[in-house]
């Protein structure tokens, strides 16, 4: 393949091993090509970083570190990273080649998916992200373009090569730019703080699920800054606004995943995967409603007091109006902070508005502030808020007088009979009981429950709550923490897959990815191993990946007919099969060669038998004694014995036409069908 002027990388052999082929996609920081691993003779995908990046030592170190991080991810739904390197200033990453199309291609061609199909497509994406999060890796650029659909229908998540470890801080370049993902899938905290953890991937996956359900992105605008502003200041709309009759619990799943407050989302993709599977199960059972599931999934939204322009705290209906028009304030990104939209977009993605874009510092400040990209509406909202504030100040004296009257009446009608419930959370039961009795109340333990935040043996929650009013001697009930809810991975090796699945469910765990592998020792359908391994402590709902046996690997039966016996047996032995032989005469096949085999083709398993029939050559027959017989009689007897006959005169021939002798002589053994010569006298 020759290098072209249009693309100087095409045709190169990187690191003396990887031949670069046709370009697949081009993004802001890299171009992806088809390639060939010349050493292993296998197709690969090669991501080549754009020229000049190798000159940045910090970038090279980060690139190498993140490539190694991505290479640790081994999962059936993750595009494998094979190698990384540098060749004459060219940084490159070698990945698994997945022929097929992207999830973006599917959305373009089919539009919105049915709820069942949308969840079925999202599940392997979350399974891949869950594996990454367990390994401490955040993807940071989850989008349909990075989800590949192979020709056999398997989904694989790509582009972990530019991910970051969960514990890593967002790194700035020398110009103050930071790579944080494609604008349509950005979590709000990435825009306001420039930092994100696994919950940023959860947000992007929620946006992707919304797009699968509706066929469109939830936030759109005329420019990237408008889209970014909406991610920070507007909730993702419910998919049911565009898809009638969508169950409430599906809306709740999307709302939970795309909550603007990271603390309201699933902690990582493993949790979201568990939630999605609950929703898939409800859909599979045809449930139009499931109030308990909807309540479990719906994010908790707290109404926080908002300061108006004059420092007054807004509460009640006014606070709600104010929040709807101006939203809560968010802190500014630090000076010099620039948001860059990541690379990795296919060359034909311009129609989707996903081309690489850089937002200026002023743009970012507009995203973080209340100011909408469409300023007339924002100005109108501020003016309305100011008018409401003036009305409240005018009514304030009246409200104060009414409050004093109501307070006096409340005290008069028995307010003094109440006491305040003390705060008991995180106290030991004994200390909590002492504090309750000091307040003149009675104490009881109503139960125990799991907690990720309160250590075992301490008060987890109380009723009435801390600071609530309670009648004297009223009973205060507390729930004691059992500590974090964890379950040990059971021994799964040797179980049928169905039994392993049932055992995991009994243990409050679930099956993650299932990889099938040939095994000569483990029967088909039986679990070979699990990941994490047995006795690993996991959160409820965590996924456990299984390796399940496909049984023995089938072996193609080699064709050895016509070969010498020794060569035929050696070839069968090399195929890990067993040869047995029998011998028989054959007029056509030379002695020692294979006449036939059973089976003649198809497949067998290791150690199975291939029966060979080996030729002993033609059958040997004794030459009859025809000495003294006439020519006609001698010929007839020889032909009856299976020989061909010829004649010749002897040295003493006198014309009598009697047989003097035969060649070969009478009584000798000759192959049936061979020539016998009659010597005449």
XYZ file of C-alpha atoms in Angstrom:
681
model
C 0.000 0.000 0.000
C 1.466 3.375 -0.995
C 1.361 6.505 1.084
C -0.897 9.214 -0.376
C -0.611 13.004 -0.341
C -4.073 13.247 1.239
C -3.107 11.133 4.255
C 0.626 10.608 4.847
C -0.029 8.028 7.587
C -1.808 5.573 5.282
C 0.649 2.951 4.102
C 3.156 3.426 6.928
C 4.316 0.520 9.080
C 4.431 1.745 12.681
C 7.019 0.290 15.042
C 7.993 -2.162 12.295
C 4.830 -4.141 12.995
C 1.528 -2.336 12.315
C 0.623 -1.530 8.712
C -1.770 1.449 8.497
C -4.688 1.045 6.084
C -7.816 3.012 5.219
C -9.034 5.831 7.461
C -12.141 4.986 9.516
C -12.780 8.160 11.522
C -11.158 11.492 12.326
C -11.568 13.568 15.479
C -10.088 16.589 17.188
C -7.036 14.801 18.579
C -6.689 11.553 16.649
C -7.552 9.638 13.498
C -8.567 5.968 13.480
C -7.431 3.634 10.684
C -7.908 0.041 9.707
C -4.634 -1.788 10.183
C -2.845 -5.114 10.102
C -0.625 -6.614 12.794
C 2.088 -8.051 10.544
C 3.528 -10.197 13.316
C 0.279 -11.955 14.245
C -1.391 -11.525 10.831
C -4.612 -10.152 12.338
C -6.697 -7.055 11.576
C -6.520 -4.231 14.114
C -7.733 -0.664 14.523
C -4.974 1.942 14.902
C -5.649 5.296 16.575
C -2.985 7.796 15.531
C -2.693 11.017 17.561
C -2.467 14.169 15.501
C 0.961 15.554 14.637
C 2.695 17.627 17.311
C 1.206 15.920 20.370
C 4.330 13.808 20.805
C 6.265 17.040 21.461
C 4.350 17.572 24.703
C 6.136 15.436 27.315
C 3.245 15.711 29.793
C 0.799 14.560 27.149
C 2.998 11.602 26.199
C 3.248 10.504 29.833
C -0.517 10.807 30.257
C -1.149 9.011 26.975
C 1.083 6.094 27.989
C -0.457 5.906 31.458
C -4.014 5.935 30.170
C -3.228 3.396 27.446
C -1.951 0.997 30.106
C -5.068 1.703 32.157
C -7.322 0.881 29.189
C -5.350 -2.274 28.409
C -6.273 -3.642 31.852
C -9.939 -3.716 30.879
C -10.785 -7.226 29.716
C -14.533 -7.525 29.107
C -16.647 -8.875 26.226
C -18.289 -5.462 25.789
C -15.053 -3.428 25.802
C -12.917 -2.884 22.706
C -9.593 -4.407 23.717
C -6.406 -2.327 23.676
C -3.480 -4.419 22.410
C -0.516 -2.051 22.262
C 0.654 1.558 22.313
C 3.787 3.209 21.089
C 5.614 6.045 19.354
C 7.159 5.931 15.893
C 9.201 8.881 14.636
C 7.061 11.407 16.541
C 3.764 9.596 15.881
C 1.848 8.457 18.970
C -0.464 5.527 18.313
C -2.758 3.071 20.035
C -3.520 -0.428 18.671
C -7.003 -1.756 19.403
C -9.317 -4.612 18.545
C -10.871 -4.159 15.102
C -14.672 -4.477 15.212
C -16.193 -4.628 11.716
C -19.769 -3.362 11.665
C -21.356 -0.019 12.534
C -21.832 2.344 15.472
C -24.830 2.959 17.688
C -25.003 6.400 16.051
C -25.496 4.684 12.673
C -28.352 2.637 14.143
C -30.080 5.716 15.619
C -29.730 7.551 12.312
C -31.251 4.683 10.337
C -33.943 3.524 12.783
C -34.661 6.484 15.048
C -36.322 5.833 18.402
C -36.203 2.267 19.698
C -38.928 0.431 21.568
C -38.434 0.587 25.363
C -37.392 -3.084 25.471
C -34.927 -2.670 22.603
C -33.522 0.591 24.016
C -32.798 -1.062 27.362
C -31.368 -4.132 25.624
C -28.941 -1.873 23.722
C -28.008 0.110 26.840
C -27.339 -2.952 29.025
C -24.040 -4.093 27.422
C -22.858 -0.450 27.422
C -23.449 -0.274 31.177
C -21.864 -3.697 31.655
C -18.698 -2.389 29.982
C -18.721 0.831 32.048
C -19.329 -1.170 35.236
C -16.223 -3.232 34.522
C -14.266 -0.032 33.944
C -15.512 1.570 37.150
C -14.603 -1.546 39.129
C -11.108 -1.232 37.674
C -10.973 2.437 38.742
C -11.351 3.835 35.205
C -13.799 6.538 34.068
C -14.563 6.690 30.332
C -15.444 10.444 30.156
C -16.747 10.319 26.565
C -19.738 7.970 26.499
C -21.733 8.596 23.308
C -23.300 6.549 20.461
C -20.228 7.104 18.274
C -18.121 5.207 20.813
C -20.451 2.180 20.924
C -19.604 -0.287 18.153
C -22.026 -2.949 16.896
C -20.199 -5.886 15.327
C -21.533 -7.766 12.331
C -22.780 -10.518 14.659
C -24.703 -7.996 16.794
C -22.339 -7.704 19.789
C -21.972 -4.231 21.343
C -18.539 -3.008 22.411
C -17.601 0.309 24.025
C -14.556 1.946 22.475
C -12.192 4.837 23.232
C -11.171 3.994 26.791
C -7.699 5.059 25.671
C -8.328 8.672 26.715
C -10.086 7.800 29.964
C -8.848 8.777 33.408
C -8.537 6.839 36.637
C -11.294 7.570 39.132
C -8.846 8.986 41.629
C -7.108 11.196 39.083
C -7.632 14.964 39.023
C -8.554 16.671 35.771
C -5.329 17.864 34.147
C -4.939 21.162 32.321
C -2.729 21.729 29.341
C -0.340 24.603 29.025
C -3.086 26.710 27.438
C -5.616 26.035 30.168
C -7.719 23.626 28.112
C -9.082 20.369 29.492
C -10.558 17.427 27.624
C -13.917 16.442 29.127
C -16.087 14.868 26.475
C -18.664 15.597 23.801
C -20.952 18.501 24.683
C -24.291 16.685 24.180
C -23.370 14.125 26.868
C -21.504 16.287 29.407
C -22.422 16.018 33.080
C -23.115 19.437 34.681
C -20.260 19.116 37.193
C -17.735 18.822 34.357
C -18.833 22.243 33.147
C -19.076 23.941 36.544
C -16.132 22.301 38.354
C -14.064 20.705 35.605
C -14.011 17.475 37.629
C -15.970 14.278 37.367
C -15.985 10.699 38.586
C -17.899 7.570 37.620
C -21.161 9.482 38.041
C -20.267 11.595 34.996
C -20.321 8.365 32.947
C -23.675 7.529 34.558
C -25.025 10.906 33.378
C -23.775 10.369 29.827
C -25.260 6.853 29.783
C -28.590 8.327 30.911
C -28.484 10.832 28.049
C -27.659 7.992 25.647
C -30.647 5.996 26.969
C -32.916 9.044 26.490
C -31.690 9.282 22.894
C -32.364 5.582 22.284
C -35.912 5.939 23.653
C -36.775 9.137 21.751
C -34.424 9.249 18.762
C -33.220 12.764 19.692
C -30.772 14.305 22.157
C -32.462 15.782 25.255
C -30.697 19.175 25.084
C -30.212 20.898 21.753
C -29.244 24.403 20.685
C -27.811 26.533 17.916
C -24.336 26.377 19.434
C -22.337 24.204 21.851
C -22.558 26.907 24.559
C -26.363 26.763 24.460
C -26.324 22.980 24.815
C -23.826 23.182 27.689
C -25.960 25.846 29.451
C -28.992 23.582 29.308
C -27.073 20.661 30.816
C -26.177 22.849 33.813
C -29.515 24.659 34.273
C -32.215 22.349 32.905
C -33.236 18.817 33.823
C -33.223 16.233 31.052
C -36.891 16.079 29.941
C -38.833 12.893 30.520
C -38.754 10.594 27.460
C -42.542 10.164 27.811
C -42.973 13.738 26.512
C -42.031 12.350 23.104
C -43.019 8.699 23.574
C -46.656 8.354 24.737
C -47.601 5.526 27.118
C -44.006 5.074 28.312
C -44.153 3.632 31.876
C -43.337 6.058 34.679
C -40.551 3.799 35.924
C -38.705 4.199 32.592
C -38.921 8.004 32.977
C -37.682 7.591 36.559
C -34.683 5.521 35.421
C -33.621 8.265 32.972
C -34.273 11.000 35.553
C -32.174 9.213 38.186
C -29.263 8.677 35.799
C -29.324 12.289 34.527
C -29.929 14.091 37.826
C -27.976 17.341 37.768
C -26.837 16.727 41.345
C -24.209 13.930 41.141
C -25.209 12.686 44.612
C -28.710 11.931 43.321
C -27.412 9.619 40.577
C -26.314 6.000 40.776
C -22.867 5.847 42.370
C -21.404 4.059 39.354
C -22.419 2.027 36.302
C -22.797 -1.184 38.336
C -25.629 0.399 40.325
C -27.242 1.865 37.189
C -26.952 -1.544 35.511
C -28.830 -3.110 38.423
C -31.523 -0.425 38.160
C -31.829 -0.921 34.409
C -32.258 -4.675 34.830
C -35.085 -4.074 37.312
C -36.792 -1.883 34.707
C -36.204 -4.504 31.961
C -37.775 -7.117 34.210
C -40.846 -4.918 34.788
C -41.189 -4.361 31.024
C -40.784 -8.079 30.355
C -43.715 -8.757 32.697
C -45.825 -6.173 30.849
C -46.224 -3.836 33.846
C -47.758 -0.517 32.775
C -47.219 0.813 36.317
C -44.989 -0.082 39.247
C -45.280 2.615 41.879
C -42.693 1.024 44.167
C -40.096 0.763 41.389
C -40.864 4.320 40.247
C -40.438 5.620 43.804
C -37.168 3.703 44.244
C -35.704 5.130 41.042
C -36.980 8.706 41.213
C -34.229 11.125 42.321
C -34.791 13.018 45.558
C -35.052 16.749 44.899
C -34.450 19.173 47.775
C -35.815 22.744 47.573
C -32.956 24.897 48.874
C -33.624 28.512 49.991
C -32.406 30.988 47.388
C -31.212 34.480 48.198
C -33.029 37.194 46.231
C -31.456 40.445 45.137
C -31.939 42.053 48.574
C -30.627 39.213 50.742
C -34.064 37.900 51.791
C -34.471 34.129 51.977
C -37.137 32.848 49.599
C -39.285 29.935 50.682
C -42.562 28.306 49.729
C -44.260 29.022 46.367
C -42.154 32.131 45.697
C -38.996 30.086 46.081
C -40.323 27.563 43.593
C -41.128 30.317 41.072
C -37.716 31.860 41.563
C -35.935 28.539 41.096
C -37.849 27.828 37.909
C -36.863 31.151 36.352
C -33.326 31.679 37.592
C -32.220 28.264 38.947
C -29.755 27.854 41.790
C -26.438 29.705 41.585
C -23.383 27.660 40.759
C -19.814 28.686 41.443
C -17.629 29.892 38.615
C -14.877 27.823 37.100
C -11.479 29.161 38.021
C -9.869 31.827 35.852
C -8.344 30.669 32.594
C -10.484 27.514 32.560
C -11.401 26.470 29.030
C -13.708 23.601 28.102
C -12.767 21.549 25.048
C -15.013 19.044 23.321
C -13.246 15.724 22.867
C -12.068 13.975 19.749
C -13.016 10.602 18.391
C -15.913 11.631 16.126
C -16.396 9.883 12.772
C -15.602 11.939 9.714
C -19.286 12.201 8.720
C -20.575 13.387 12.125
C -20.898 17.058 11.228
C -24.646 16.723 10.750
C -25.049 15.856 14.425
C -23.220 18.916 15.705
C -20.552 16.821 17.395
C -17.521 18.323 15.663
C -14.618 19.229 17.889
C -15.273 22.629 19.477
C -13.532 24.808 22.051
C -15.605 26.993 24.388
C -13.958 30.253 25.412
C -13.512 31.306 29.030
C -16.371 33.796 28.721
C -18.584 31.050 27.280
C -17.856 28.838 30.281
C -18.678 31.639 32.698
C -21.989 32.097 30.919
C -22.690 28.394 31.382
C -21.897 28.537 35.107
C -23.884 31.739 35.755
C -27.627 32.175 35.544
C -27.287 34.030 32.250
C -28.895 32.086 29.448
C -27.296 32.184 25.972
C -30.529 33.942 24.954
C -30.198 37.048 27.161
C -33.642 38.758 26.611
C -35.434 35.943 28.427
C -32.896 36.011 31.256
C -33.341 39.781 31.667
C -37.116 39.332 31.803
C -36.729 36.712 34.544
C -34.566 39.053 36.662
C -37.044 41.921 36.257
C -39.955 39.704 37.321
C -37.986 38.480 40.344
C -37.251 42.059 41.409
C -40.947 43.007 41.230
C -41.886 40.004 43.390
C -39.180 40.991 45.908
C -40.620 44.530 46.268
C -44.114 43.114 46.858
C -42.774 40.830 49.593
C -41.047 43.724 51.380
C -44.269 45.727 51.367
C -46.150 42.828 52.989
C -43.415 42.052 55.513
C -44.787 44.172 58.459
C -48.217 42.562 58.131
C -46.638 39.116 58.059
C -44.653 39.861 61.234
C -47.775 40.934 63.163
C -49.664 37.838 62.034
C -46.732 35.628 63.038
C -46.703 37.092 66.558
C -50.455 36.531 66.973
C -50.258 32.952 65.687
C -47.268 32.227 67.923
C -49.042 33.443 71.017
C -52.145 31.413 70.252
C -50.043 28.309 69.619
C -48.364 28.631 73.001
C -51.704 29.323 74.638
C -53.238 26.133 73.271
C -50.520 23.842 74.581
C -47.250 24.435 72.747
C -45.465 24.360 76.078
C -46.355 20.693 76.468
C -43.863 19.811 73.728
C -40.155 19.174 73.813
C -37.589 18.973 71.032
C -36.326 15.565 69.896
C -32.520 15.366 70.284
C -30.218 14.372 67.402
C -29.301 10.710 67.752
C -27.773 9.686 64.398
C -24.242 8.148 64.729
C -24.647 7.704 68.523
C -24.391 4.277 70.107
C -27.733 2.877 71.325
C -26.716 3.431 74.962
C -25.709 7.054 74.378
C -28.853 7.660 72.337
C -31.048 6.240 75.102
C -29.390 8.494 77.699
C -29.953 11.575 75.545
C -33.603 10.657 74.896
C -34.310 10.147 78.584
C -32.645 13.478 79.416
C -35.182 15.109 77.065
C -38.042 13.465 78.955
C -38.852 10.973 76.206
C -38.826 7.163 76.037
C -36.499 5.125 73.822
C -36.898 2.000 71.663
C -34.936 0.214 68.941
C -37.271 -0.664 66.077
C -34.832 -2.528 63.850
C -31.551 -2.626 61.976
C -30.689 -1.628 58.430
C -27.697 -1.382 56.091
C -25.795 1.873 55.632
C -22.886 2.999 53.472
C -22.175 6.011 55.685
C -23.027 5.136 59.309
C -20.771 2.513 60.955
C -22.317 -0.672 62.284
C -23.768 -0.386 65.796
C -24.613 3.333 65.565
C -27.999 5.013 65.137
C -28.859 5.214 61.458
C -32.182 7.118 61.624
C -34.759 8.164 64.163
C -38.482 8.875 64.432
C -39.393 11.651 65.252
C -36.481 13.313 63.502
C -33.879 15.490 65.181
C -35.390 18.879 66.116
C -38.988 17.695 65.686
C -41.531 18.473 68.384
C -42.617 15.607 70.601
C -45.040 15.349 73.515
C -43.476 14.658 76.873
C -42.768 10.932 77.373
C -43.389 10.271 73.655
C -41.519 7.241 72.310
C -38.472 7.892 70.087
C -37.781 4.950 67.774
C -34.355 4.388 66.222
C -32.942 2.063 63.565
C -29.406 0.800 64.194
C -26.892 0.581 61.360
C -25.653 -2.827 60.261
C -22.828 -1.150 58.354
C -22.298 -1.374 54.610
C -24.365 -4.056 52.910
C -21.929 -6.508 51.405
C -22.195 -10.041 50.057
C -19.491 -12.604 49.362
C -19.151 -14.099 45.886
C -20.127 -17.781 46.281
C -18.254 -20.713 44.761
C -19.677 -20.935 41.234
C -17.155 -23.172 39.463
C -18.656 -26.550 38.561
C -22.268 -25.304 38.612
C -24.582 -25.242 35.614
C -24.980 -21.670 34.366
C -28.649 -21.547 35.427
C -27.756 -22.775 38.934
C -24.933 -20.210 39.198
C -27.347 -17.443 38.170
C -29.887 -18.543 40.774
C -27.221 -18.730 43.495
C -26.009 -15.199 42.702
C -29.564 -13.880 42.905
C -30.007 -15.603 46.268
C -26.815 -13.835 47.399
C -28.182 -10.438 46.221
C -25.692 -10.367 43.363
C -26.288 -10.792 39.643
C -24.667 -12.173 36.525
C -22.641 -9.654 34.526
C -20.939 -10.684 31.304
C -20.886 -14.331 30.236
C -17.903 -15.544 28.206
C -18.036 -18.963 26.594
C -14.813 -20.948 26.302
C -13.980 -24.438 25.027
C -12.812 -26.843 27.704
C -11.696 -30.434 27.561
C -12.253 -30.887 31.301
C -15.488 -28.998 32.051
C -18.791 -30.125 30.565
C -20.754 -27.830 28.263
C -22.873 -25.240 30.100
C -20.898 -25.529 33.360
C -19.143 -22.526 34.956
C -15.355 -22.624 34.653
C -14.572 -19.496 36.721
C -15.995 -16.170 37.954
C -14.738 -12.601 38.205
C -14.490 -11.306 40.919
C -13.245 -14.530 42.444
C -14.954 -16.485 45.216
C -15.295 -14.754 48.643
C -14.834 -11.259 47.178
C -17.017 -8.798 49.133
C -19.416 -6.860 46.873
C -22.265 -4.374 47.151
C -25.805 -5.709 46.590
C -26.680 -5.916 42.921
C -23.038 -6.032 41.846
C -22.317 -7.966 38.684
C -20.221 -11.135 38.648
C -18.836 -12.143 35.260
C -18.862 -15.840 34.379
C -16.722 -17.983 32.104
C -18.904 -20.882 30.934
C -17.703 -24.013 29.153
C -18.695 -24.652 25.559
C -17.586 -28.243 26.011
C -14.771 -29.792 24.044
C -13.443 -27.920 21.046
C -14.558 -29.707 17.844
C -11.742 -31.020 15.625
C -11.989 -31.219 11.841
C -11.315 -34.794 10.669
C -8.318 -34.785 8.278
C -8.614 -36.641 4.942
C -5.797 -39.225 4.789
C -7.066 -41.564 2.034
C -4.319 -42.507 -0.441
C -1.529 -41.684 2.038
C 0.975 -44.268 3.246
C -0.141 -45.788 6.537
C 2.595 -44.179 8.646
C 1.969 -40.664 7.335
C -1.788 -41.065 7.735
C -1.474 -42.162 11.374
C 0.904 -39.280 12.152
C -1.510 -36.699 10.696
C -4.427 -38.059 12.717
C -2.293 -38.070 15.870
C -1.291 -34.413 15.279
C -4.999 -33.556 15.161
C -5.340 -35.024 18.703
C -7.390 -37.940 17.373
C -6.719 -41.706 17.601
C -6.080 -43.884 14.507
C -7.025 -47.596 14.301
C -6.177 -49.742 11.244
C -7.411 -52.856 9.470
C -5.933 -54.350 6.286
C -7.493 -55.816 3.166
C -6.520 -56.774 -0.362
C -7.192 -54.277 -3.111
C -6.458 -54.677 -6.789
C -6.157 -50.904 -7.360
C -4.572 -49.375 -4.212
C -0.891 -50.188 -3.709
C 0.106 -52.149 -0.659
C 0.556 -49.982 2.485
C -1.661 -47.070 1.371
C -4.981 -46.044 3.000
C -7.982 -47.318 1.042
C -10.683 -45.568 3.152
C -11.392 -43.981 6.578
C -14.349 -43.702 8.953
C -15.505 -40.979 9.459
C -14.457 -39.547 6.131
C -15.074 -35.891 7.167
C -16.951 -33.766 9.715
C -15.777 -33.081 13.276
C -14.774 -35.160 16.284
C -13.519 -34.373 19.773
C -10.079 -34.879 21.302
C -9.156 -38.574 21.541
C -11.978 -39.780 19.279
C -11.232 -42.643 16.883
C -10.645 -42.548 13.112
C -10.740 -46.076 11.589
C -8.361 -46.626 8.630
C -8.477 -49.448 6.053
C -4.953 -50.100 4.661
C -4.317 -51.966 1.410
C -2.496 -55.324 1.362
C -2.344 -55.098 -2.444
C -4.044 -57.576 -4.796
C -5.012 -61.080 -3.546
C -2.326 -63.853 -4.251
C -3.463 -67.049 -6.033
C -1.581 -70.373 -6.601
C -0.648 -71.026 -10.273
C -2.440 -74.248 -11.437
C -0.427 -77.242 -12.798
C -1.360 -77.516 -16.510
C 1.775 -79.344 -17.714
C 0.902 -81.770 -20.571
C -2.499 -80.180 -21.174
C -3.570 -78.857 -24.538
C -3.358 -75.110 -25.104
C -7.125 -74.596 -25.024
C -7.647 -76.528 -21.793
C -4.648 -74.922 -20.076
C -5.839 -71.421 -21.030
C -9.316 -72.115 -19.685
C -7.994 -73.388 -16.339
C -5.669 -70.398 -15.892
C -8.402 -67.870 -16.639
C -10.714 -69.651 -14.225
C -8.062 -69.126 -11.534
C -8.128 -65.365 -12.270
C -5.012 -65.048 -14.415
C -4.395 -63.551 -17.798
C -2.738 -65.980 -20.280
C -0.022 -65.670 -22.931
C 1.847 -68.398 -24.951
C 5.329 -68.899 -26.373
C 7.126 -71.749 -28.114
C 9.819 -73.642 -26.298
C 13.296 -74.291 -27.686
C 12.187 -77.837 -28.627
C 8.885 -76.812 -30.142
C 7.661 -79.360 -32.747
C 4.087 -78.053 -33.248
C 2.181 -80.411 -30.909
C 0.500 -77.467 -29.022
C 0.875 -79.049 -25.592
C 2.066 -77.252 -22.453
C 5.633 -78.023 -21.564
C 5.817 -75.598 -18.556
C 4.433 -72.254 -17.173
C 6.015 -68.958 -16.165
C 5.641 -68.437 -13.188
C 5.832 -72.141 -12.474
C 2.945 -74.219 -11.199
C 2.271 -73.927 -7.459
C 3.853 -70.466 -7.068
C 1.747 -67.556 -5.669
C 0.924 -64.711 -8.043
C -1.492 -61.726 -7.736
C -4.905 -62.418 -9.148
C -5.085 -60.861 -12.613
C -1.369 -61.147 -13.280
C -0.006 -62.656 -16.580
C 0.878 -66.394 -16.789
C 2.870 -67.554 -19.845
C 2.295 -71.089 -21.250
C 5.486 -72.603 -22.759
C 4.475 -74.967 -25.656
C 6.142 -78.005 -27.190
